[in-house]
Coordinates of C-alpha atoms in Angstrom, one line a residue:
L201 CA 14.2 7.8 -33.2
L202 CA 17.1 7.4 -34.0
S203 CA 16.8 10.3 -37.1
I204 CA 16.1 12.6 -34.1
Y205 CA 19.1 11.6 -32.8
Q206 CA 21.2 12.1 -34.7
G207 CA 20.2 15.3 -35.4
L208 CA 20.7 16.1 -31.9
D209 CA 23.1 16.6 -29.3
H210 CA 22.9 13.4 -27.0
R211 CA 21.9 15.8 -24.3
H212 CA 19.2 17.2 -25.8
F213 CA 18.4 14.1 -26.9
M214 CA 17.7 12.5 -23.8
K215 CA 16.1 15.4 -22.6
L216 CA 13.4 15.3 -25.0
L217 CA 13.4 11.1 -24.7
I218 CA 12.5 11.7 -21.2
M219 CA 10.0 14.3 -21.3
I220 CA 8.4 12.5 -24.0
L221 CA 8.5 9.4 -21.4
F222 CA 6.8 11.3 -18.5
L223 CA 3.9 12.3 -20.9
A224 CA 2.9 9.0 -22.0
L225 CA 3.4 7.6 -18.7
A226 CA 1.4 10.7 -17.7
Y227 CA -1.7 9.6 -19.1
L228 CA -1.4 5.8 -18.2
P229 CA -4.6 4.0 -17.6
T230 CA -4.9 3.9 -13.8
Q231 CA -7.0 0.8 -13.1
A232 CA -6.0 -2.2 -11.6
N233 CA -5.3 -5.2 -12.9
T234 CA -8.8 -6.9 -13.7
D235 CA -7.5 -10.4 -12.9
T236 CA -8.1 -10.4 -9.5
H237 CA -10.8 -12.7 -8.9
T238 CA -10.3 -15.1 -12.1
H239 CA -7.4 -17.9 -10.4
S240 CA -8.1 -18.8 -7.6
N241 CA -9.4 -22.7 -5.9
T242 CA -10.2 -23.6 -2.9
N243 CA -7.9 -26.1 -1.2
A244 CA -4.6 -23.3 -2.4
S245 CA -1.7 -25.0 -0.6
Q246 CA -0.4 -22.0 -1.9
H247 CA -2.3 -18.1 -2.1
L248 CA -0.1 -15.5 -3.9
V249 CA -1.5 -11.9 -3.0
A250 CA 0.2 -9.4 -5.2
L251 CA 0.6 -5.7 -4.5
G252 CA 2.1 -2.3 -6.3
D253 CA 2.3 -0.8 -9.6
S254 CA 2.5 -1.1 -13.6
L255 CA 5.0 -3.9 -12.7
T256 CA 2.3 -6.2 -10.7
V257 CA -0.3 -5.3 -13.6
G258 CA 2.4 -6.6 -15.7
Y259 CA 1.7 -3.8 -17.9
E260 CA 3.1 -3.4 -21.8
P261 CA 2.2 -0.9 -24.7
G262 CA -0.7 -2.1 -26.2
G263 CA -3.1 -3.5 -23.4
A264 CA -4.4 -6.6 -22.5
P265 CA -4.2 -9.5 -21.7
Y266 CA -1.4 -9.1 -20.0
Y267 CA 1.4 -11.7 -19.1
G268 CA 3.3 -10.5 -16.7
I269 CA 5.9 -11.3 -13.4
I270 CA 2.4 -12.5 -11.6
D271 CA 1.2 -15.0 -14.2
R272 CA 4.1 -17.2 -14.3
L273 CA 4.6 -17.3 -10.7
Y274 CA 1.6 -18.2 -10.3
E275 CA 2.6 -21.1 -12.9
Q276 CA 5.0 -22.1 -11.2
A277 CA 3.7 -22.2 -8.6
L278 CA 0.7 -24.3 -9.6
Y279 CA 4.1 -26.6 -10.4
R280 CA 4.2 -27.2 -7.2
G281 CA 0.3 -27.8 -6.3
R282 CA -3.1 -26.3 -5.9
A283 CA -2.1 -22.3 -5.9
E284 CA -4.4 -19.7 -5.9
F285 CA -3.5 -16.2 -6.2
H286 CA -4.7 -12.3 -6.0
N287 CA -3.1 -9.7 -8.1
F288 CA -4.0 -6.4 -6.8
G289 CA -1.5 -3.7 -8.9
I290 CA -2.9 -0.6 -9.9
N291 CA -1.2 1.0 -12.7
G292 CA 0.8 4.3 -11.5
L293 CA 0.7 4.0 -7.6
T294 CA 3.2 5.2 -5.5
S295 CA 5.1 3.7 -2.1
G296 CA 3.4 6.5 -0.8
G297 CA 0.0 5.5 -2.2
L298 CA 0.3 1.9 -1.8
R299 CA 0.9 2.6 2.4
E300 CA -2.6 4.6 1.8
L301 CA -4.0 2.0 0.5
L302 CA -3.2 -0.1 3.4
Q303 CA -4.1 2.4 5.4
S304 CA -7.4 2.5 4.5
V305 CA -8.1 -1.1 3.9
S306 CA -6.6 -1.8 7.3
I307 CA -9.5 -0.1 9.5
G308 CA -11.7 -1.0 6.6
G309 CA -12.2 1.6 4.5
E310 CA -12.3 1.7 0.9
A311 CA -9.1 2.9 -1.4
P312 CA -8.4 6.3 -1.6
R313 CA -10.5 7.8 -4.7
N314 CA -7.0 8.7 -6.8
I315 CA -5.6 5.2 -6.3
R316 CA -8.5 3.0 -6.3
Q317 CA -9.0 -0.1 -8.8
V318 CA -11.7 0.6 -11.5
G319 CA -13.1 -2.0 -13.9
V320 CA -15.7 -4.0 -13.8
G321 CA -15.1 -7.1 -11.3
A322 CA -11.4 -5.5 -10.4
T323 CA -12.4 -3.6 -7.0
P324 CA -12.3 -5.8 -4.1
T325 CA -13.8 -4.8 -0.7
P326 CA -12.3 -3.7 2.2
E327 CA -13.1 -7.1 3.6
A328 CA -12.2 -8.6 0.5
F329 CA -9.0 -7.0 0.4
Q330 CA -8.1 -7.7 3.9
Q331 CA -8.9 -11.3 3.9
A332 CA -7.0 -12.1 0.7
L333 CA -4.0 -10.9 2.7
K334 CA -5.0 -12.2 6.0
T335 CA -4.5 -15.8 3.8
A336 CA -1.6 -15.4 2.0
N337 CA 1.2 -17.2 2.3
I338 CA 3.5 -15.7 0.0
I339 CA 2.6 -11.4 -0.4
T340 CA 5.1 -9.7 -3.5
I341 CA 5.4 -6.4 -3.9
T342 CA 7.6 -4.0 -6.9
I343 CA 6.8 -0.6 -5.9
G344 CA 9.3 2.4 -5.9
G345 CA 9.5 3.3 -9.7
N346 CA 7.0 5.7 -9.6
D347 CA 8.9 7.9 -7.4
F348 CA 11.8 8.1 -9.1
I349 CA 9.3 8.7 -12.6
R350 CA 10.7 12.3 -13.1
L351 CA 14.4 11.4 -11.4
P352 CA 16.0 11.5 -15.0
L353 CA 14.5 15.1 -15.5
E354 CA 15.3 16.5 -12.1
I355 CA 19.0 15.5 -12.3
Q356 CA 20.1 15.8 -15.5
G357 CA 22.8 17.8 -15.7
K358 CA 23.6 18.6 -12.4
T359 CA 26.4 18.4 -10.2
D360 CA 26.7 15.2 -8.3
K361 CA 26.4 16.5 -5.3
L362 CA 23.0 18.8 -6.2
A363 CA 21.9 15.1 -8.0
G364 CA 23.4 12.9 -4.5
E365 CA 20.8 15.7 -2.3
V366 CA 17.7 14.9 -5.1
I367 CA 18.0 11.6 -5.2
D368 CA 18.2 11.9 -0.8
A369 CA 15.5 13.1 -0.7
R370 CA 13.8 10.4 -2.9
I371 CA 15.4 7.8 -1.7
Q372 CA 14.3 8.7 2.3
E373 CA 10.4 9.0 1.2
Y374 CA 10.4 5.2 -0.4
E375 CA 12.1 4.3 2.9
E376 CA 9.7 5.3 5.0
N377 CA 6.5 4.2 2.9
L378 CA 8.3 0.8 2.4
E379 CA 8.6 0.3 6.3
S380 CA 5.4 1.8 6.8
V381 CA 3.8 -0.5 4.7
L382 CA 6.4 -4.1 5.8
Q383 CA 4.8 -3.2 9.2
M384 CA 1.2 -2.9 8.1
L385 CA 1.5 -6.1 6.4
Y386 CA 3.2 -8.3 9.0
D387 CA 0.0 -6.9 11.6
I388 CA -2.2 -8.3 9.4
N389 CA -0.7 -11.8 7.7
P390 CA 3.2 -12.2 10.3
G391 CA 3.0 -15.6 9.1
A392 CA 3.2 -14.8 5.8
A393 CA 6.7 -14.4 3.3
I394 CA 7.3 -11.3 1.8
Y395 CA 9.0 -10.6 -1.1
V396 CA 9.9 -7.0 -2.4
A397 CA 11.2 -6.2 -6.2
D398 CA 14.1 -3.5 -6.0
Q399 CA 13.9 -0.5 -9.2
Y400 CA 15.6 -1.3 -12.2
Q401 CA 16.9 1.3 -14.7
P402 CA 15.1 1.3 -18.6
Y403 CA 16.9 4.8 -19.9
P404 CA 19.6 3.1 -22.1
P405 CA 22.7 5.2 -22.4
V406 CA 22.8 7.8 -24.4
D407 CA 23.5 10.6 -22.0
V408 CA 26.7 9.2 -20.1
Q409 CA 26.7 10.9 -17.2
L410 CA 23.2 10.8 -16.7
Y411 CA 23.3 7.2 -16.9
R412 CA 25.6 6.8 -14.5
K413 CA 23.7 8.8 -12.3
L414 CA 20.4 6.6 -12.6
G415 CA 22.4 3.9 -12.4
E416 CA 23.7 5.2 -8.8
A417 CA 20.7 5.7 -8.2
T418 CA 19.7 2.6 -8.6
E419 CA 22.1 0.8 -6.5
R420 CA 21.4 3.4 -3.8
F421 CA 16.9 2.4 -3.6
T422 CA 18.6 -2.0 -3.6
Q423 CA 21.2 -0.7 -0.6
T424 CA 17.7 1.3 1.0
L425 CA 15.9 -2.1 0.3
D426 CA 18.9 -4.2 1.7
Q427 CA 18.7 -2.4 5.5
L428 CA 15.0 -2.7 5.6
V429 CA 14.9 -6.0 4.9
K430 CA 17.9 -6.7 7.3
T431 CA 16.0 -4.5 10.0
R432 CA 12.6 -6.7 9.0
Q433 CA 14.4 -10.4 9.3
E434 CA 16.7 -9.0 12.4
K435 CA 12.7 -9.0 14.7
G436 CA 12.0 -12.7 12.6
H437 CA 9.5 -11.2 9.9
N438 CA 9.5 -13.4 6.9
V439 CA 10.6 -10.2 4.5
Y440 CA 13.2 -10.7 1.0
P441 CA 14.7 -8.6 -1.5
V442 CA 14.1 -9.8 -5.2
Y443 CA 16.9 -8.2 -7.1
V444 CA 15.3 -7.4 -10.4
A445 CA 17.3 -4.7 -11.1
Q446 CA 21.0 -5.8 -12.2
P447 CA 19.3 -8.0 -15.4
F448 CA 18.7 -4.7 -17.4
V449 CA 22.3 -3.1 -16.4
G450 CA 23.7 -2.8 -19.6
K451 CA 20.1 -4.4 -21.9
E452 CA 18.4 -2.0 -21.2
I453 CA 16.7 -2.0 -25.1
S454 CA 16.2 -6.0 -25.7
L455 CA 14.3 -5.9 -22.2
T456 CA 12.1 -3.2 -22.1
H457 CA 9.6 -1.3 -24.6
I458 CA 12.2 2.1 -24.5
T459 CA 12.3 2.1 -28.1
R460 CA 9.0 2.6 -28.3
L461 CA 9.2 5.3 -26.1
D462 CA 7.7 3.1 -22.8
I463 CA 10.1 2.4 -19.8
H464 CA 8.3 -0.5 -18.9
P465 CA 10.0 -4.4 -19.1
N466 CA 8.5 -5.9 -22.6
Q467 CA 7.7 -10.0 -22.4
A468 CA 11.9 -11.0 -22.1
G469 CA 11.9 -8.1 -19.1
Y470 CA 9.2 -9.7 -17.5
G471 CA 10.3 -13.2 -17.6
K472 CA 13.8 -11.9 -16.3
M473 CA 12.3 -10.5 -13.1
A474 CA 9.6 -13.9 -12.8
E475 CA 12.9 -15.5 -12.9
A476 CA 14.6 -13.4 -9.7
F477 CA 11.1 -13.4 -7.7
G478 CA 10.3 -17.7 -8.2
M479 CA 14.3 -17.8 -7.5
A480 CA 13.6 -15.9 -3.9
I481 CA 10.7 -17.6 -3.7
W482 CA 11.5 -21.3 -4.5
G483 CA 15.2 -21.5 -4.8
E484 CA 14.4 -23.5 -8.4
L485 CA 12.3 -23.1 -11.6
Y486 CA 10.3 -25.4 -13.6
P487 CA 11.0 -25.1 -17.0
A488 CA 7.8 -25.0 -19.3
P489 CA 6.8 -28.1 -21.7
L490 CA 8.0 -28.4 -24.9
K491 CA 5.9 -27.7 -27.4
A492 CA 5.0 -30.1 -30.6
E493 CA 2.5 -29.4 -33.4
N494 CA 0.3 -32.5 -32.8
K495 CA 0.0 -31.3 -29.6
P496 CA -2.8 -28.5 -28.6
L497 CA -2.0 -28.2 -25.5
S498 CA 0.1 -30.0 -22.3
I499 CA -1.1 -30.9 -19.2
L500 CA 1.0 -31.9 -16.2
V501 CA -0.9 -34.4 -13.5
K502 CA 1.4 -32.8 -10.0
G503 CA 4.0 -31.0 -12.1
K504 CA 4.9 -33.6 -14.6
E505 CA 3.8 -34.1 -17.9
V506 CA 2.0 -37.5 -18.6
D507 CA 4.7 -39.6 -20.8
S508 CA 2.1 -41.3 -23.6
P509 CA 2.4 -41.6 -26.8
H510 CA -1.4 -40.3 -26.7
K511 CA -1.5 -37.6 -26.6
P512 CA -5.2 -35.3 -26.1
I513 CA -6.9 -33.9 -28.5
L514 CA -9.8 -31.3 -28.9
I515 CA -12.6 -31.9 -30.7
E516 CA -15.1 -28.6 -30.5
G517 CA -12.8 -27.0 -28.5
R518 CA -13.0 -29.0 -25.3
T519 CA -10.3 -31.2 -24.3
F520 CA -10.3 -35.2 -24.5
I521 CA -7.9 -37.5 -22.7
P522 CA -7.0 -41.2 -23.1
L523 CA -8.6 -42.1 -20.5
R524 CA -6.4 -45.4 -18.6
E525 CA -3.2 -43.1 -19.1
Y526 CA -4.2 -40.2 -17.1
T527 CA -6.2 -41.6 -14.5
E528 CA -3.4 -43.8 -13.7
A529 CA -0.9 -41.1 -13.2
L530 CA -2.7 -39.2 -10.9
G531 CA -2.4 -42.9 -8.8
A532 CA -6.0 -43.8 -9.9
E533 CA -7.6 -47.6 -11.2
V534 CA -9.1 -48.0 -14.2
E535 CA -11.6 -51.4 -14.5
W536 CA -12.5 -51.6 -18.3
D537 CA -16.2 -54.0 -19.3
P538 CA -15.1 -54.6 -22.9
Q539 CA -19.3 -56.2 -23.0
T540 CA -21.0 -52.4 -21.6
K541 CA -17.4 -50.8 -23.1
S542 CA -17.5 -48.8 -19.9
A543 CA -15.1 -48.0 -17.4
I544 CA -15.4 -47.1 -14.0
V545 CA -12.2 -45.2 -12.2
K546 CA -11.1 -45.3 -8.3
Y547 CA -9.5 -42.7 -6.5
Q548 CA -9.2 -43.5 -2.8
S549 CA -13.3 -42.4 -1.4
R550 CA -14.4 -42.0 -5.0
V551 CA -15.7 -43.7 -8.0
V552 CA -16.8 -42.2 -11.4
G553 CA -18.6 -43.9 -14.2
F554 CA -17.8 -43.6 -18.2
Q555 CA -19.4 -45.1 -21.1
I556 CA -18.6 -44.7 -24.6
G557 CA -21.0 -42.8 -26.5
W558 CA -22.2 -41.6 -23.4
D559 CA -22.3 -37.8 -22.8
Q560 CA -22.8 -38.3 -18.8
A561 CA -21.1 -39.9 -16.4
K562 CA -21.3 -41.9 -13.2
V563 CA -19.4 -39.9 -10.0
G564 CA -20.7 -41.6 -7.2
N565 CA -24.4 -41.7 -7.1
V566 CA -24.7 -38.7 -8.9
T567 CA -25.3 -38.6 -12.4
V568 CA -23.4 -35.7 -14.3
P569 CA -23.9 -34.8 -17.6
L570 CA -20.3 -33.9 -19.7
T571 CA -19.4 -31.9 -22.8
G572 CA -18.7 -33.8 -25.1
A573 CA -19.5 -38.1 -25.0
V574 CA -17.3 -40.9 -24.2
R575 CA -15.4 -41.5 -27.7
N576 CA -13.2 -44.3 -29.4
H577 CA -10.5 -42.9 -30.7
H578 CA -7.4 -45.4 -32.6
G579 CA -8.1 -48.0 -30.1
K580 CA -8.1 -45.8 -27.2
T581 CA -11.4 -44.6 -25.2
Y582 CA -11.1 -40.8 -24.4
V583 CA -13.0 -38.4 -22.0
P584 CA -13.4 -34.8 -20.9
L585 CA -10.7 -34.0 -19.3
R586 CA -12.4 -31.5 -16.7
A587 CA -15.0 -34.1 -15.9
M588 CA -12.8 -36.7 -15.2
A589 CA -10.4 -35.3 -12.9
E590 CA -12.3 -33.2 -11.2
G591 CA -15.0 -36.4 -10.6
L592 CA -12.0 -37.8 -8.6
G593 CA -11.4 -34.0 -6.5
F594 CA -8.5 -33.0 -8.7
D595 CA -8.8 -29.3 -8.9
V596 CA -8.1 -28.5 -12.2
Q597 CA -6.1 -25.3 -13.8
Y598 CA -6.1 -24.3 -17.3
V599 CA -3.1 -21.1 -18.3
E600 CA -4.3 -19.9 -21.8
R601 CA -1.4 -18.2 -22.5
S602 CA 0.9 -20.9 -21.7
K603 CA -2.1 -23.5 -22.9
I604 CA -1.0 -25.8 -19.7
V605 CA -3.5 -27.6 -18.1
F606 CA -2.5 -28.3 -14.4
I607 CA -4.1 -31.1 -12.4
N608 CA -3.6 -31.1 -8.5
P609 CA -4.7 -33.5 -5.4

């Protein structure tokens, strides 16, 4: 890329770069995030529904599995208690496409053919989609980037006046679509808090004049979003802006895949976006647990890591934990019988019994199989994590990418 740049006038290089990116994006997979049904639990205290384009999907060149904005927000929600999320992101979705999708689903129809979700298990029924929206208390939206996908080619070399007219037309279209989207979401779920992102600008300042014009378009986008939000808030609606654009200014190369001819954020870029959403939603962010060589994963009980020298262990791919430290962290009581080498764990009205050497547990009056036998490890009684926590009525969620187990009442 640099060798090409050195051999071309910067304006010709920028035009070539934009054309290559546009062609690459034209062949971007159109399926939705396929994680829509894989992260949910009953009685969730926070229900997050994500709508939008490839930024909501978490797309990066190289393919899934992705670790994007919504995956990080789900983790932040789990720090605060039980949580569930549905990611309905669709690669290539425009603001008009989102509007059309909600219009169709709101009357019980399927998603329009050109934007419907593709892939095994990825297409929700209209009823399931609408139910997710109705029960959400947090709705996030990333939309608009695909509305402006051709903007660099359309305004390059134009006067400020002509470029402004093109930007005005794109902004007006986005504004009308988003206004309709926000109204439909309010009609479906007036109690949900809706968080809408502005639009980052991924192109570095190779062409200084074009960079300035794209920066001005980005500012116009943010101003339009602010005005839409203000109008909604004056009506008493829970709509809030999320400013993801500013962190990318001057850092387009370090926060995106632009050097790979792809405009999507890299992991650092998605991290910045997730921070902006998290701060807008909760006002604070929980730091990830420190990693250690002797710790295969982190286990957080009610959002906090148990402080114990006795670490979890992996046995044949199953996580075992020292019984007393973790049950007491959950607020449960442990009664140990040294004669039978058995333990009775009590939490509220629930009782679970374990015995060293047994691959079964007694949950109330029911005997249930364990994924491995209870064992003595360096003088401590270790039990399968999931069996213990779920037996006591706690919710257990494991996030593979972060190697974190969240246990919440």
